[in-house]
């Protein structure tokens, strides 16, 4: 029984990691005032690029770097369209998803089923890893899991405890007032959309370099959309995103453990999506009652006040 | 001394020539970029484009396949055009189509054999339309009641609908006559839409799509409701000031577009598959492609048939390059995505122009 519990916890953490990485990125972009619905596409593009490069160079780290770059590259298109050309953010994000999924199909066509040697494997931490139950559940993960946890805390500190973090948050709340404090809104938003894309790419890289590790067509399987929902669920707060992604990771894993009890796998597969919907309602109602609302300027293109 | 510099100037009423040429150039730019990517990835773009064009428009059979796919795209795209005009982002047409297909199958298998054919078909389409509308009303309700972003909620419901269809075909609806395949039983023959010889195209859906285009054009340009939709899209505050009920408008347009998607689902069942099958077979991404369709038509329902034929051709082309070049079906999304990106950039070109302004410098 303890074996089972340890295994459920361990797999939930692994399943939640790509969700958390992606959500951190989307939080940054949305805090700056730009919604990016292209996460699914950036993830898929990151996953396939990372896998291809890791396979080629035999280095998992170079693969991850390539995944990050791939996500940032796609996000740059979104940044130009929505920030510079003030295109609609919803539509541009969908275009990104479409393009990213298409690219991953084209690039990945010869990578399907190839085994990967250069991958991120679980660490062997002395002492801590030998502890009963929690050793296996908490201390046997790959380095990226711990890196993501660190990034979560650092991003929280950045957003809430630094001056530049304050500028990012106010860019999403009241860009006009922020610009009067000599912050270049266009530049800042471009930058954080691209950084958000880098995170989404890394999330994809985690899937193809650590979580699976392989390239499977359609392997992102809607995780990008869960990231978008988790961002709202987390009320744009990195620490809440950690809690939220653990919950969703648990649901992903839970469906496999419930399957032997005769419950239709398809009905179980609905759970993460239904839970996300519930979370959206919770997030929306909480944000109106507790004053933790969405960034006020989210989704609104910013035009320098000449006219 | 005169100094001069270039600056961007907003155009409030771009000419139709400007709009037309920019759109054509955008489409060409998107397709060319796609070809470039194919070249980079070692797939001959000439071969790919020839295969796509020949497969979708090069023969009568191909053209009928293109029209078969253009029908659901037109229906859904026209509904989405109205939604997007009001800045209501219904991304859930895929799920609404699937629920329409489920309801149509349910009615067709349940009461189909007890009714005369035409009445049975009418019942199927009615059920499909209603189910699609209801599935779209869920995100509308969540938006109006709790302020939940409808783009995300309607999209998540796509996944729920797809899982539900699979649950049905693997579980309670699995047909006893399908040799173990996860399909529902076939509809009684009387409920199959009559098709043109050697194709999956029938006249009834074509008429429906045409009627929807005309009807939605009239609604959006000639009625009070169409006016309300535009005002809500331009400024919800102005709409509230003018006494236009936001909630009711959102509900109506979401229900309307869901209805059209549901009808598309009924068409796929009665006209193409004749049983409930895998969600990805019932709809080859129509719900998403219809978003592009609506945008290429510049949110004008009257033009959706045109962009639907173009994207229908690309979908058929995707099937062709999958079988003949061994590329995954998803690759055709490259063209879809790039065309949409080019159109978005084109919108900026349409709405702005570079002007040279000359003004007296500081020297007096």
XYZ file of C-alpha atoms in Angstrom, chain B residues 25-329:
305
model
C -1.570 38.980 -50.811
C -1.900 37.710 -47.230
C -3.134 34.316 -48.373
C -0.334 34.073 -50.919
C 2.246 35.129 -48.332
C 0.997 32.502 -45.877
C 1.064 29.747 -48.480
C 4.528 30.778 -49.719
C 5.951 30.751 -46.198
C 4.496 27.281 -45.751
C 6.186 26.156 -48.960
C 9.452 27.573 -47.676
C 9.146 25.531 -44.483
C 8.458 22.403 -46.509
C 11.579 23.120 -48.531
C 13.651 23.551 -45.373
C 12.344 20.254 -44.014
C 13.300 18.444 -47.181
C 9.850 18.047 -48.687
C 9.492 19.453 -52.178
C 6.941 22.282 -51.910
C 6.173 22.031 -55.620
C 5.213 18.384 -55.247
C 3.242 19.104 -52.067
C 1.331 22.048 -53.539
C 0.670 20.191 -56.795
C -0.664 17.225 -54.870
C -2.824 19.475 -52.698
C -4.212 21.427 -55.651
C -4.742 18.370 -57.849
C -6.369 16.440 -55.030
C -8.774 19.159 -53.992
C -9.633 21.066 -57.169
C -8.097 19.001 -59.965
C -10.891 16.511 -60.517
C -14.638 16.306 -60.138
C -14.222 13.738 -57.414
C -11.732 15.932 -55.559
C -13.910 18.995 -55.931
C -16.912 17.140 -54.542
C -14.781 16.098 -51.555
C -13.742 19.725 -51.127
C -17.380 20.802 -51.158
C -18.243 18.035 -48.678
C -15.766 19.632 -46.273
C -16.716 23.186 -47.230
C -20.322 22.618 -46.115
C -19.639 22.232 -42.364
C -16.979 24.951 -42.598
C -19.490 27.364 -44.134
C -22.191 26.585 -41.582
C -19.878 26.875 -38.579
C -17.837 29.756 -40.012
C -20.938 31.862 -40.639
C -22.056 31.393 -37.027
C -18.600 32.139 -35.668
C -18.380 35.285 -37.795
C -21.388 36.642 -35.889
C -19.879 35.628 -32.526
C -16.519 37.185 -33.295
C -18.187 40.400 -34.454
C -19.544 40.718 -30.941
C -16.049 39.828 -29.650
C -17.457 36.648 -28.168
C -14.849 33.953 -28.692
C -16.598 30.666 -29.312
C -13.700 28.242 -29.764
C -15.936 25.282 -28.920
C -17.559 24.621 -32.299
C -15.757 21.283 -32.481
C -17.539 20.071 -29.354
C -20.837 21.588 -30.460
C -20.544 19.708 -33.744
C -19.834 16.462 -31.874
C -22.824 16.914 -29.585
C -24.994 17.597 -32.609
C -23.709 14.355 -34.110
C -24.470 12.445 -30.898
C -28.009 13.804 -30.699
C -28.655 13.138 -34.394
C -27.439 9.555 -34.016
C -29.550 9.076 -30.902
C -32.710 10.238 -32.673
C -31.863 8.400 -35.882
C -31.282 5.072 -34.137
C -34.081 5.577 -31.630
C -37.080 6.659 -33.647
C -35.689 6.511 -37.180
C -37.358 3.294 -38.295
C -40.772 4.384 -37.039
C -40.948 7.547 -39.106
C -41.102 8.264 -42.824
C -37.622 9.090 -44.113
C -38.001 12.839 -44.533
C -39.547 13.226 -41.082
C -36.810 11.115 -39.527
C -34.145 13.237 -41.198
C -35.888 16.409 -40.039
C -35.988 15.022 -36.482
C -32.275 14.186 -36.640
C -31.374 17.671 -37.810
C -33.626 19.280 -35.222
C -32.035 17.252 -32.451
C -28.523 17.974 -33.735
C -29.191 21.690 -33.926
C -30.679 21.794 -30.449
C -27.873 19.768 -28.860
C -25.199 21.934 -30.483
C -26.969 25.038 -29.245
C -27.207 23.705 -25.699
C -23.521 22.733 -25.669
C -22.694 26.311 -26.725
C -25.061 27.770 -24.140
C -22.918 26.313 -21.323
C -19.916 28.638 -21.884
C -22.362 31.480 -22.620
C -23.956 30.908 -19.226
C -20.575 30.706 -17.500
C -19.539 33.963 -19.128
C -22.716 35.872 -18.331
C -23.227 34.473 -14.833
C -19.653 34.292 -13.518
C -17.540 36.151 -16.052
C -15.600 33.027 -17.039
C -13.576 33.548 -20.225
C -15.651 31.830 -22.919
C -12.684 31.134 -25.189
C -11.140 28.820 -22.609
C -14.339 27.232 -21.309
C -15.767 26.496 -24.757
C -12.447 25.007 -25.764
C -12.270 22.718 -22.737
C -15.769 21.483 -23.563
C -14.385 20.234 -26.897
C -12.285 17.705 -25.020
C -15.205 16.680 -22.840
C -17.369 16.149 -25.942
C -14.676 14.107 -27.696
C -14.257 11.851 -24.651
C -18.021 11.491 -24.414
C -18.280 10.332 -28.025
C -15.553 7.755 -27.401
C -17.282 6.622 -24.233
C -20.445 6.019 -26.288
C -18.847 4.145 -29.187
C -16.667 1.945 -26.987
C -19.395 1.478 -24.390
C -23.185 1.660 -24.421
C -23.608 2.501 -28.114
C -21.121 0.010 -29.534
C -22.916 -1.515 -32.533
C -23.696 -5.227 -32.613
C -23.509 -5.206 -36.389
C -20.112 -3.513 -36.705
C -17.859 -6.585 -36.359
C -16.254 -5.300 -33.177
C -15.402 -1.863 -34.554
C -16.122 0.990 -32.139
C -18.982 2.429 -34.173
C -22.631 2.749 -33.324
C -25.033 0.695 -35.434
C -25.780 2.101 -38.879
C -28.754 4.369 -39.359
C -31.742 2.861 -41.209
C -31.230 3.385 -44.940
C -34.197 5.728 -45.160
C -32.238 8.255 -43.102
C -29.163 8.353 -45.348
C -29.026 11.577 -47.301
C -29.048 10.818 -51.039
C -25.611 11.591 -52.473
C -24.415 12.633 -55.914
C -23.103 9.717 -57.888
C -19.729 8.483 -56.662
C -19.277 11.011 -53.867
C -20.231 11.737 -50.278
C -21.831 15.034 -51.242
C -25.579 15.501 -51.225
C -27.730 18.429 -52.242
C -29.501 18.898 -48.919
C -26.452 20.080 -46.911
C -25.432 22.342 -49.786
C -28.847 23.990 -49.665
C -28.637 24.281 -45.880
C -25.211 25.940 -46.056
C -26.394 28.352 -48.720
C -29.504 29.195 -46.731
C -27.414 29.787 -43.607
C -25.146 32.194 -45.476
C -28.105 34.183 -46.806
C -29.962 34.146 -43.515
C -26.982 35.233 -41.414
C -26.073 37.958 -43.893
C -29.582 39.339 -43.643
C -29.575 39.046 -39.858
C -26.256 40.793 -39.476
C -26.862 43.611 -41.937
C -30.600 44.219 -41.929
C -31.920 43.523 -38.451
C -31.902 45.164 -35.073
C -30.244 42.062 -33.649
C -27.360 42.359 -36.103
C -26.937 45.972 -35.056
C -26.926 44.975 -31.371
C -24.224 42.409 -32.064
C -21.988 45.022 -33.674
C -22.481 47.489 -30.838
C -21.706 44.847 -28.202
C -18.544 44.041 -30.145
C -17.412 47.620 -30.440
C -18.134 48.651 -26.885
C -20.056 46.766 -24.215
C -20.374 50.050 -22.327
C -22.020 51.761 -25.274
C -24.276 48.728 -25.644
C -25.350 48.979 -22.016
C -25.938 52.702 -22.466
C -28.075 52.029 -25.545
C -30.132 49.545 -23.555
C -28.833 46.480 -25.400
C -28.922 43.502 -23.021
C -25.387 42.065 -23.006
C -26.308 38.713 -21.472
C -29.165 38.031 -23.847
C -27.080 38.986 -26.879
C -24.246 36.692 -25.810
C -26.687 33.836 -25.222
C -28.406 34.327 -28.567
C -25.269 34.404 -30.694
C -23.637 31.522 -28.853
C -26.805 29.446 -29.184
C -27.097 30.395 -32.853
C -23.530 29.416 -33.683
C -23.835 26.232 -31.610
C -26.988 25.368 -33.532
C -25.171 25.713 -36.843
C -22.302 23.552 -35.579
C -24.845 20.981 -34.377
C -26.431 20.924 -37.843
C -22.978 20.322 -39.288
C -22.693 17.362 -36.909
C -26.037 15.992 -38.100
C -24.836 16.328 -41.712
C -21.730 14.275 -40.944
C -23.906 11.509 -39.490
C -26.791 11.489 -41.986
C -24.768 12.381 -45.053
C -21.239 11.013 -44.619
C -20.720 8.346 -41.941
C -24.227 6.980 -41.213
C -23.123 5.954 -37.729
C -21.362 7.514 -34.755
C -17.624 6.948 -35.096
C -14.349 8.304 -33.674
C -14.600 12.022 -32.879
C -11.624 12.778 -35.113
C -13.378 11.030 -38.013
C -16.689 12.811 -37.510
C -14.912 16.145 -37.679
C -11.531 16.633 -39.286
C -10.973 19.715 -37.162
C -13.916 21.628 -38.662
C -14.512 23.574 -35.473
C -10.994 25.029 -35.567
C -10.701 25.458 -39.309
C -14.007 27.323 -39.256
C -12.322 29.966 -37.087
C -9.916 30.613 -39.943
C -12.844 30.510 -42.352
C -14.620 33.249 -40.423
C -11.522 35.415 -40.313
C -10.652 35.002 -43.968
C -14.208 36.154 -44.681
C -13.395 39.189 -42.496
C -16.257 38.163 -40.178
C -18.710 38.694 -43.003
C -21.112 35.706 -43.110
C -21.777 36.405 -46.787
C -18.217 35.493 -47.717
C -17.758 32.398 -45.559
C -18.702 30.028 -48.402
C -15.747 31.339 -50.364
C -13.139 30.922 -47.632
C -14.733 27.589 -46.684
C -14.040 26.224 -50.167
C -10.419 27.343 -49.887
C -9.874 25.750 -46.473
C -11.972 22.728 -47.467
C -9.520 22.286 -50.329
C -6.600 22.492 -47.907
C -8.193 19.821 -45.685
C -8.645 17.506 -48.666
C -5.065 18.341 -49.620
C -3.976 17.328 -46.126
C -5.486 13.886 -46.670
C -3.784 13.646 -50.051
C -0.273 14.502 -48.854
C -0.779 12.141 -45.927
C -1.320 9.186 -48.246
C 0.943 10.186 -51.136
C 3.876 11.842 -49.344
C 3.622 10.088 -45.986
C 3.311 13.356 -44.069
C 1.224 13.463 -40.884
C -2.179 15.080 -41.410
